[in-house]
Coordinates of C-alpha atoms in Angstrom, one line a residue:
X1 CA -71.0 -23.9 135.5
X2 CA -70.1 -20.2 134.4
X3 CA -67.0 -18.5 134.6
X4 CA -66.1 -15.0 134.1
X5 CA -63.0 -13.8 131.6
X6 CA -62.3 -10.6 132.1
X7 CA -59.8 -8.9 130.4
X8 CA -57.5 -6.2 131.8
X9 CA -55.0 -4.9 129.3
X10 CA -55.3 -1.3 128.3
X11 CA -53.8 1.9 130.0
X12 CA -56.1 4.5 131.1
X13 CA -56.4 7.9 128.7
X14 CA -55.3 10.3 131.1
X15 CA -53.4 7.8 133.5
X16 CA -49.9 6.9 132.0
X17 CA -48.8 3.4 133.6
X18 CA -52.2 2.7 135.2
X19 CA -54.8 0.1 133.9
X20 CA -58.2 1.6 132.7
X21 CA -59.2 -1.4 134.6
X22 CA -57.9 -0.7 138.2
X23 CA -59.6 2.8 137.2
X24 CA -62.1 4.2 140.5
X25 CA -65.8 3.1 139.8
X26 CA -68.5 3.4 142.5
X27 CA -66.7 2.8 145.4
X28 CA -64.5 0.3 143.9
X29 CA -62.4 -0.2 140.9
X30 CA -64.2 -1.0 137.4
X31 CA -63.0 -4.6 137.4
X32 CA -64.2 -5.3 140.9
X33 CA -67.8 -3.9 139.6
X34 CA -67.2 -6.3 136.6
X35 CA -66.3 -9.2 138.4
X36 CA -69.1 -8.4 141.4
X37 CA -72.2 -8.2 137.8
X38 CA -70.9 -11.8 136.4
X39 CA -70.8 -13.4 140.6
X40 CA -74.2 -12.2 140.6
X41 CA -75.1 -14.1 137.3
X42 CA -73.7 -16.8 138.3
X43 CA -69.7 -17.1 138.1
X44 CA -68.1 -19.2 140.4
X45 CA -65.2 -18.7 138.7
X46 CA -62.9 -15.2 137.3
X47 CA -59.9 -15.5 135.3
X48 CA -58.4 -11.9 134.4
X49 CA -56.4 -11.7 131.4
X50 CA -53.9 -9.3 132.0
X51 CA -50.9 -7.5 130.7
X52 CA -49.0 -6.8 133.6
X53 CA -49.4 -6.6 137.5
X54 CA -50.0 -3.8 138.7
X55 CA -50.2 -2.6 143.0
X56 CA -53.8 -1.9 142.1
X57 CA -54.5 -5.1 140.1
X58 CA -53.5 -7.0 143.0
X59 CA -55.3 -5.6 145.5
X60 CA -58.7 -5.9 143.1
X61 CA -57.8 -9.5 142.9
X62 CA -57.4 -10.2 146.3
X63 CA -61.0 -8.0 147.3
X64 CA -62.4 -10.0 144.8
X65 CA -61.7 -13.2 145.9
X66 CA -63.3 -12.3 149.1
X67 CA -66.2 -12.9 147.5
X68 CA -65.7 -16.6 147.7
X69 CA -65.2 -16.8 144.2
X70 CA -61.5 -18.6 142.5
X71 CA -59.8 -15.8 140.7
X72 CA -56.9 -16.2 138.5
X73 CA -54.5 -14.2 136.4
X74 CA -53.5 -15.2 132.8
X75 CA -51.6 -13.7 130.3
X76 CA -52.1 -15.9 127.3
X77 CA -55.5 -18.0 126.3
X78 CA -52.9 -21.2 126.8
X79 CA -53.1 -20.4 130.2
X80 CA -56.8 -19.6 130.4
X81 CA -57.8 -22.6 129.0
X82 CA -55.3 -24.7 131.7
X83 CA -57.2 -22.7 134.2
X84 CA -61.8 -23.1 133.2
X85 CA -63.0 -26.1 133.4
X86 CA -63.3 -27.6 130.1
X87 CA -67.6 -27.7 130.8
X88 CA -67.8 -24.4 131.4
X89 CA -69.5 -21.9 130.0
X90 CA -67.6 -18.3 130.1
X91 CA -68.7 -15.0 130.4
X92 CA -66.4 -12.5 128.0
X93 CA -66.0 -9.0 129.3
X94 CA -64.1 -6.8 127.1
X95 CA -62.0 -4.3 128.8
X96 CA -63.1 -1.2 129.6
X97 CA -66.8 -2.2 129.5
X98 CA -69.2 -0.8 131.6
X99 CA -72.5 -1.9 131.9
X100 CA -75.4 -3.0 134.6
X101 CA -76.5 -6.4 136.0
X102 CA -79.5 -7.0 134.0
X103 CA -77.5 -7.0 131.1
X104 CA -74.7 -9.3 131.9
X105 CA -78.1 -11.6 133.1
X106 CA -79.9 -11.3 129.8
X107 CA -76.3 -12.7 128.5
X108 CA -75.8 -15.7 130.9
X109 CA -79.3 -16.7 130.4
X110 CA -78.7 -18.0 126.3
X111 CA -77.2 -21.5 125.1
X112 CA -74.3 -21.5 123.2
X113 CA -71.9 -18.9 122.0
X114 CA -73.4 -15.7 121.9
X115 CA -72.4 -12.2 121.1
X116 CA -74.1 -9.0 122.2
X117 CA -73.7 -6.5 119.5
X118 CA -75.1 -2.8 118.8
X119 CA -75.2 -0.6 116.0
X120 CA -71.6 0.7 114.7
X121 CA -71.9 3.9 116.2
X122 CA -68.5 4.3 118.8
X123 CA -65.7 3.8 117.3
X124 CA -64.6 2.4 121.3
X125 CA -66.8 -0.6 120.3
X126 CA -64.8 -3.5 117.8
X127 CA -66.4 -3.6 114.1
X128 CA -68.0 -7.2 113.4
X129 CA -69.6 -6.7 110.4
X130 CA -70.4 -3.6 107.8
X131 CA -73.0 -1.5 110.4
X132 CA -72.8 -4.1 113.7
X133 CA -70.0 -3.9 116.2
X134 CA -69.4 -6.2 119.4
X135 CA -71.0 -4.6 122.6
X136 CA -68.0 -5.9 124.7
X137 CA -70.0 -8.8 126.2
X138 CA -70.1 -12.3 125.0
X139 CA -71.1 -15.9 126.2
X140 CA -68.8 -18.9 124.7
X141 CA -67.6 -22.5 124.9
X142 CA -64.0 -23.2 126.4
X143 CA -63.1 -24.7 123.0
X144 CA -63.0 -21.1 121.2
X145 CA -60.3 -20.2 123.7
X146 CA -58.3 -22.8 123.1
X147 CA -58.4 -21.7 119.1
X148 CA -57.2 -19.3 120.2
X149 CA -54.5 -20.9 122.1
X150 CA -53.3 -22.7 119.3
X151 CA -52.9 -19.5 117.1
X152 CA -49.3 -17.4 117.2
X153 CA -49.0 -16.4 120.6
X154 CA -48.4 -12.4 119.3
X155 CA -52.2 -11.9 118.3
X156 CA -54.0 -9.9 120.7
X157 CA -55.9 -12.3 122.8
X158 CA -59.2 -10.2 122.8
X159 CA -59.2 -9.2 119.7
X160 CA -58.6 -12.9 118.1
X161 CA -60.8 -14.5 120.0
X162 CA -63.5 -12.2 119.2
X163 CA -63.0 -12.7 115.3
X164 CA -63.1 -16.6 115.9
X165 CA -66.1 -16.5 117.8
X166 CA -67.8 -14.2 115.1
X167 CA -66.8 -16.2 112.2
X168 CA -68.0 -19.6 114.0
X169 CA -71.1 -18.7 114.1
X170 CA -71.8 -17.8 117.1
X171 CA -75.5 -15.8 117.6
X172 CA -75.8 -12.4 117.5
X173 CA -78.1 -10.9 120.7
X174 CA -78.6 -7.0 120.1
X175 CA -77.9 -4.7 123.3
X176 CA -81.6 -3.6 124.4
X177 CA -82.3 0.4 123.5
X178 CA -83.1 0.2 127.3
X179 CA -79.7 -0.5 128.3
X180 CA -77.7 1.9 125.9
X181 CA -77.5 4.9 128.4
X182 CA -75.6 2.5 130.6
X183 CA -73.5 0.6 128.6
X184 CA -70.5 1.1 127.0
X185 CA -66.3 1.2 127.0
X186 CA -64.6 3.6 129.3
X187 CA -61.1 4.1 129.8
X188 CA -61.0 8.0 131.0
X189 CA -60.8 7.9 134.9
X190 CA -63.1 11.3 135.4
X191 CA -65.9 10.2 132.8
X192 CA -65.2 6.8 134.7
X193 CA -65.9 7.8 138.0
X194 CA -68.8 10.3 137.0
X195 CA -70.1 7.1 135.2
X196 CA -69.8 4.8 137.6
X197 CA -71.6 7.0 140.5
X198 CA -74.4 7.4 138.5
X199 CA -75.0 3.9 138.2
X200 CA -74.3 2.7 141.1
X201 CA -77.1 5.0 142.8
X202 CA -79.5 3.3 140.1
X203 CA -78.5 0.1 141.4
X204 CA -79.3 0.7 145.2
X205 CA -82.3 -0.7 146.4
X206 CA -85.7 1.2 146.2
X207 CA -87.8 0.2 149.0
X208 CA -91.2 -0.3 148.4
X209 CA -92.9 0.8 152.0
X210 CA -92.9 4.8 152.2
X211 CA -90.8 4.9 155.0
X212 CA -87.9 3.5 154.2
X213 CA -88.0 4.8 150.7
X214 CA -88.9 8.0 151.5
X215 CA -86.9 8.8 155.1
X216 CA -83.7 6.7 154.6
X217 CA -83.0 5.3 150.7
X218 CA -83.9 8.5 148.9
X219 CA -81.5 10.9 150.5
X220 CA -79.2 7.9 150.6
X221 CA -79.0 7.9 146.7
X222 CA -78.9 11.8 146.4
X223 CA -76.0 11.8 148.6
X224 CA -74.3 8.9 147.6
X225 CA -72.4 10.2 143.9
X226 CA -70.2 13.1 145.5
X227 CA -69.4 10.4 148.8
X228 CA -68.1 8.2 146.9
X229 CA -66.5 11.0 144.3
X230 CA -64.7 12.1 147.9
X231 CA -64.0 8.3 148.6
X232 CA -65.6 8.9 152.1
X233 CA -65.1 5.8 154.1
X234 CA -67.7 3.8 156.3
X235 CA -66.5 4.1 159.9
X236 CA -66.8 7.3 159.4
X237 CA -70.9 7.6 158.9
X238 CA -71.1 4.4 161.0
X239 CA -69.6 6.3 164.1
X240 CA -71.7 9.4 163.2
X241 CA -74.5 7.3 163.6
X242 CA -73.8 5.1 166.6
X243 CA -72.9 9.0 168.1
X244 CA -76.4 10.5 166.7
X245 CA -78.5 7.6 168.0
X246 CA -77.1 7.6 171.8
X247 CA -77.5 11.3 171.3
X248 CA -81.0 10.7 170.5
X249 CA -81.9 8.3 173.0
X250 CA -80.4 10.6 175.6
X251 CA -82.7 13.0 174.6
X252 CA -86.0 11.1 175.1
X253 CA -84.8 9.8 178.2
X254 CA -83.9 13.7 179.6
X255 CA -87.8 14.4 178.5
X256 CA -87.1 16.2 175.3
X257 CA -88.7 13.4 172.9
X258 CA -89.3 15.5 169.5
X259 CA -85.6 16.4 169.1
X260 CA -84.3 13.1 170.2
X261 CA -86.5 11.4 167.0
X262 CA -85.8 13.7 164.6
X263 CA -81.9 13.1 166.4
X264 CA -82.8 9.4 166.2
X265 CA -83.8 9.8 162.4
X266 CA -80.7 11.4 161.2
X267 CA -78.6 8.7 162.8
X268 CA -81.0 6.1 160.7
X269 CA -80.0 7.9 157.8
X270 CA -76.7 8.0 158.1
X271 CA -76.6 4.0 159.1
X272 CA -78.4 3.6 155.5
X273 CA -75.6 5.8 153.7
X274 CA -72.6 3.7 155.9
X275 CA -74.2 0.1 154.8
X276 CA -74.3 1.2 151.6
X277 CA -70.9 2.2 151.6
X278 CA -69.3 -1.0 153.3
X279 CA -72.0 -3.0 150.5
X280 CA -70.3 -1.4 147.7
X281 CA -66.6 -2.1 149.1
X282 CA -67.2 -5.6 149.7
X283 CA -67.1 -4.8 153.8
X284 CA -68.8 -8.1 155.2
X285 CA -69.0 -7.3 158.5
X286 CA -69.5 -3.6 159.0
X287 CA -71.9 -4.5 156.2
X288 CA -74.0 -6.8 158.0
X289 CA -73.9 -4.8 161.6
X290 CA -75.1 -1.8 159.5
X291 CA -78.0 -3.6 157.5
X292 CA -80.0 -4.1 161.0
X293 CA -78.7 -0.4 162.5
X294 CA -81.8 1.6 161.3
X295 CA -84.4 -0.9 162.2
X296 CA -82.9 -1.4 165.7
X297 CA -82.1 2.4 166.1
X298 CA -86.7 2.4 165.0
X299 CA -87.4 0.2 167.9
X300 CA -85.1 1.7 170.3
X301 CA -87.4 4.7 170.1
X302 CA -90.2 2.9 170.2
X303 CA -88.6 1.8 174.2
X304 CA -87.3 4.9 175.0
X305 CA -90.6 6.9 174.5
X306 CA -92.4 4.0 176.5
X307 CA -89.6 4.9 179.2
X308 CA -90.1 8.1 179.3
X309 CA -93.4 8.4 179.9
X310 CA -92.5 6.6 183.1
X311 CA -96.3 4.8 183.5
X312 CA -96.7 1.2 182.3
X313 CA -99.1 2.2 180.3
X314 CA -96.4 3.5 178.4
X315 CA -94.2 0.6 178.5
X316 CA -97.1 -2.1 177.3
X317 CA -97.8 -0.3 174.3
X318 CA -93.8 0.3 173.5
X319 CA -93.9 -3.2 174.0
X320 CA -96.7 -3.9 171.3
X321 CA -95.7 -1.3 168.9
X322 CA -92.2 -3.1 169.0
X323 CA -93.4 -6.7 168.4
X324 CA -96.2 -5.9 165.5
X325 CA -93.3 -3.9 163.9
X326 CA -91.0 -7.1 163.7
X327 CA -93.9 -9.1 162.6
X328 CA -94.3 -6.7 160.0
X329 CA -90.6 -7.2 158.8
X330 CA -91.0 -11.0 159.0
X331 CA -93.6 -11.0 156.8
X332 CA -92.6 -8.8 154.5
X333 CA -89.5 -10.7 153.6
X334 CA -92.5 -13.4 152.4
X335 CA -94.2 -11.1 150.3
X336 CA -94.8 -7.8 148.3
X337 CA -95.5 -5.1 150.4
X338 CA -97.1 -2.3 149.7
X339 CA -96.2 1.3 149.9
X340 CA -98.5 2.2 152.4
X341 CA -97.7 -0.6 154.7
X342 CA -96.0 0.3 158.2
X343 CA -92.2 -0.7 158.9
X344 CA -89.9 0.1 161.9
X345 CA -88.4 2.9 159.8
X346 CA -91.7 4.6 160.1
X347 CA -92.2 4.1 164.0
X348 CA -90.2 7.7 164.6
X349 CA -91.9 9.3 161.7
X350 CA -95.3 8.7 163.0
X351 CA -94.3 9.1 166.7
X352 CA -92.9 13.0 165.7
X353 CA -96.1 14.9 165.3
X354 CA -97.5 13.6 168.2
X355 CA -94.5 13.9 170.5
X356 CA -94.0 17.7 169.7
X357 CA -97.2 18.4 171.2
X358 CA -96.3 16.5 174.3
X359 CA -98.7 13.2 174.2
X360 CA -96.0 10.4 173.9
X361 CA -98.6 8.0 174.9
X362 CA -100.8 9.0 171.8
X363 CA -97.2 8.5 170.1
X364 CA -96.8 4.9 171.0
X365 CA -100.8 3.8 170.8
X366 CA -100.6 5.5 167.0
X367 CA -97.5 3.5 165.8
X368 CA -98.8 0.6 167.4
X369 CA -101.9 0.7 165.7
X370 CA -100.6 1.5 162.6
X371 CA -98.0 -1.5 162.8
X372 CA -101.0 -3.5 163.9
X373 CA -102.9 -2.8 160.9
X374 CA -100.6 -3.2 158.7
X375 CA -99.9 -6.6 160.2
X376 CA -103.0 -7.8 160.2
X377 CA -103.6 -6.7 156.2
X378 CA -100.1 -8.8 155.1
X379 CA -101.4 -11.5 157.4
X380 CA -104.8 -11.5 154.9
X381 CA -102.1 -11.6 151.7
X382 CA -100.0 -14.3 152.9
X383 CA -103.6 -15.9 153.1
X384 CA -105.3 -15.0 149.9
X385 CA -101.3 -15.7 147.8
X386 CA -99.5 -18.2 149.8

């Protein structure tokens, strides 16, 4: 099993009596991001070592153990080692350390202790040999804790178990050049924050079909950073856009079709930017209710301009715009779509053009077509790459 040690022990620079740790990051503090990078490798376990409790420590702890992860707080290695399992293999995060999933993965992946190192060029990063200095990550046995347990209990717990893991032996992985521009130790809460909304906009998901990169996850990202600089909460984009999407199906049905999609669009849009809000602050529920709210805002336009053109006509190929557009999404969950393929995300965008010159049945026989299309061409790669 993995486990996650974490430590949290040093005072921010320009924060006197709070923990660099319980510092703003993305959304959440920068020992939630921590603790959410090692769950994601793996960790079924997080034990913080700690100096104090602080209001904000406490609070991290108990958002993180919404994750349905055991988290524990120690303030010795004595008591670290009477909490892992003595299997275990631990994940060391140093304090202050930022860095990005894929690194934290390339470090749970070895055997064995292991240290990720860098060249000795920031003094934040500890010296571990004449031009090498620990990167802040490490991967090791429960049996270096407890040497570390069994030393005076005055020795700084990161520091001494970072010299006993270096002189045991313990391989040396270098931090990729890749991953430099997002790693490193942080304990200033501007830089932090700055920091921490850049990364977190790398780490949203880039859709692969035009339309949802394009329409809803771009702007998402470019707005994201000063949100979450302004610590904007969910409910608030998530009530803009249950108001924008009524607002927009009001509008097809009162005959005025173009302005209630591009109405209809900005409400998908700001769904996207409230899921990924509630995502990033550990909001299950509003999280989950938002993750469907753009798709389902798609296909309610898809009914509501097959309403309005009040023939059935209009209603049949609604209908069949709606149903090849979920099979579409099915599907896609099964394999590698490609950019050009269709998605309910794109049923507005196509519908637009032809709606502002008044044919909403063209509308609904183009996006069903195009859905159709689409369908048919995943159908063929599910076929020929099972």
């Amino acid at each position: 099993m993995l486990a996650g040690l974490i430590f949290a022990t040093e005072d921010a620079e320009d924060r006197a009596g709070t923990l660099a740790e319980t510092l703003p990051f993305g959304g959440l503090t920068l020992i939630e991001f921590q603790a959410r990078l090692l769950i994601a490798a793996g960790a079924t376990q997080i034990v913080l070592a700690v100096a104090r409790m602080t209001p904000g420590l406490l609070g991290a702890i108990s958002r993180i153990g919404r994750r349905g992860v055991t988290v524990d707080a120690v303030r010795t290695a004595t008591e670290a080692v009477e909490k892992l399992h003595p299997l275990a293999r631990v994940a060391v995060v140093a304090d202050g350390v930022v860095t990005t999933g894929d690194t934290v993965s390339l470090l749970a992946a070895e055997r064995g202790d292991t240290l990720l190192v860098t060249d000795d060029g920031d003094d934040r990063f500890e010296r571990i040999g004449v031009s090498t200095a620990w990167a802040g990550l490490a991967l090791i046995e429960v049996a270096r804790i407890k040497d570390v347990a069994a030393m005076p209990h005055d020795y700084d717990f990161q520091s001494t178990l970072l010299r006993i893991v270096a002189q045991s032996g313990a391989r040396q992985v270098r931090l990729p050049k890749s991953a430099e521009p997002t790693h490193g130790i942080e304990r200033d809460s501007q830089a932090l924050a700055r920091w921490g909304n850049a990364i977190v906009a790398t780490l949203m998901a880039q859709p692969e079909r035009w339309a949802d990169r394009y329409a809803t996850a771009l702007p998402s990202r470019l707005l994201l950073p000063p949100l979450l600089a302004r610590s904007a909460p969910s409910w608030a984009f998530s009530l803009g856009a249950g108001v924008a999407g009524l607002g927009g199906l009001g509008a097809i049905l009162s005959g005025w079709p173009a302005i209630g999609l591009v109405v209809l669009l900005a409400a998908m849009l700001l769904a996207t930017i409230a899921h990924t809000l509630a995502w990033l602050r550990d909001e299950a529920l509003p999280a989950r209710v938002l993750a469907v709210a753009a798709p389902g805002l798609a296909a309610a336009s898809l009914l509501a301009v097959g309403n309005a053109t009040h023939v059935a006509l209009g209603w049949a190929l609604a209908i069949g715009a709606l149903v090849a557009g979920g099979l579409v999404e099915r599907i896609a969950l099964a394999t590698w779509p490609r950019r050009w393929w269709s998605s309910l995300t794109a049923a507005p965008i196509v519908m637009l053009p032809f709606a502002l010159f008044g044919y909403p049945l063209v509308a609904l026989g183009v996006a069903g077509l195009y859905a159709a299309v689409t369908l048919a061409v995943a159908i063929e790669t599910l076929i020929e790459n099972p």
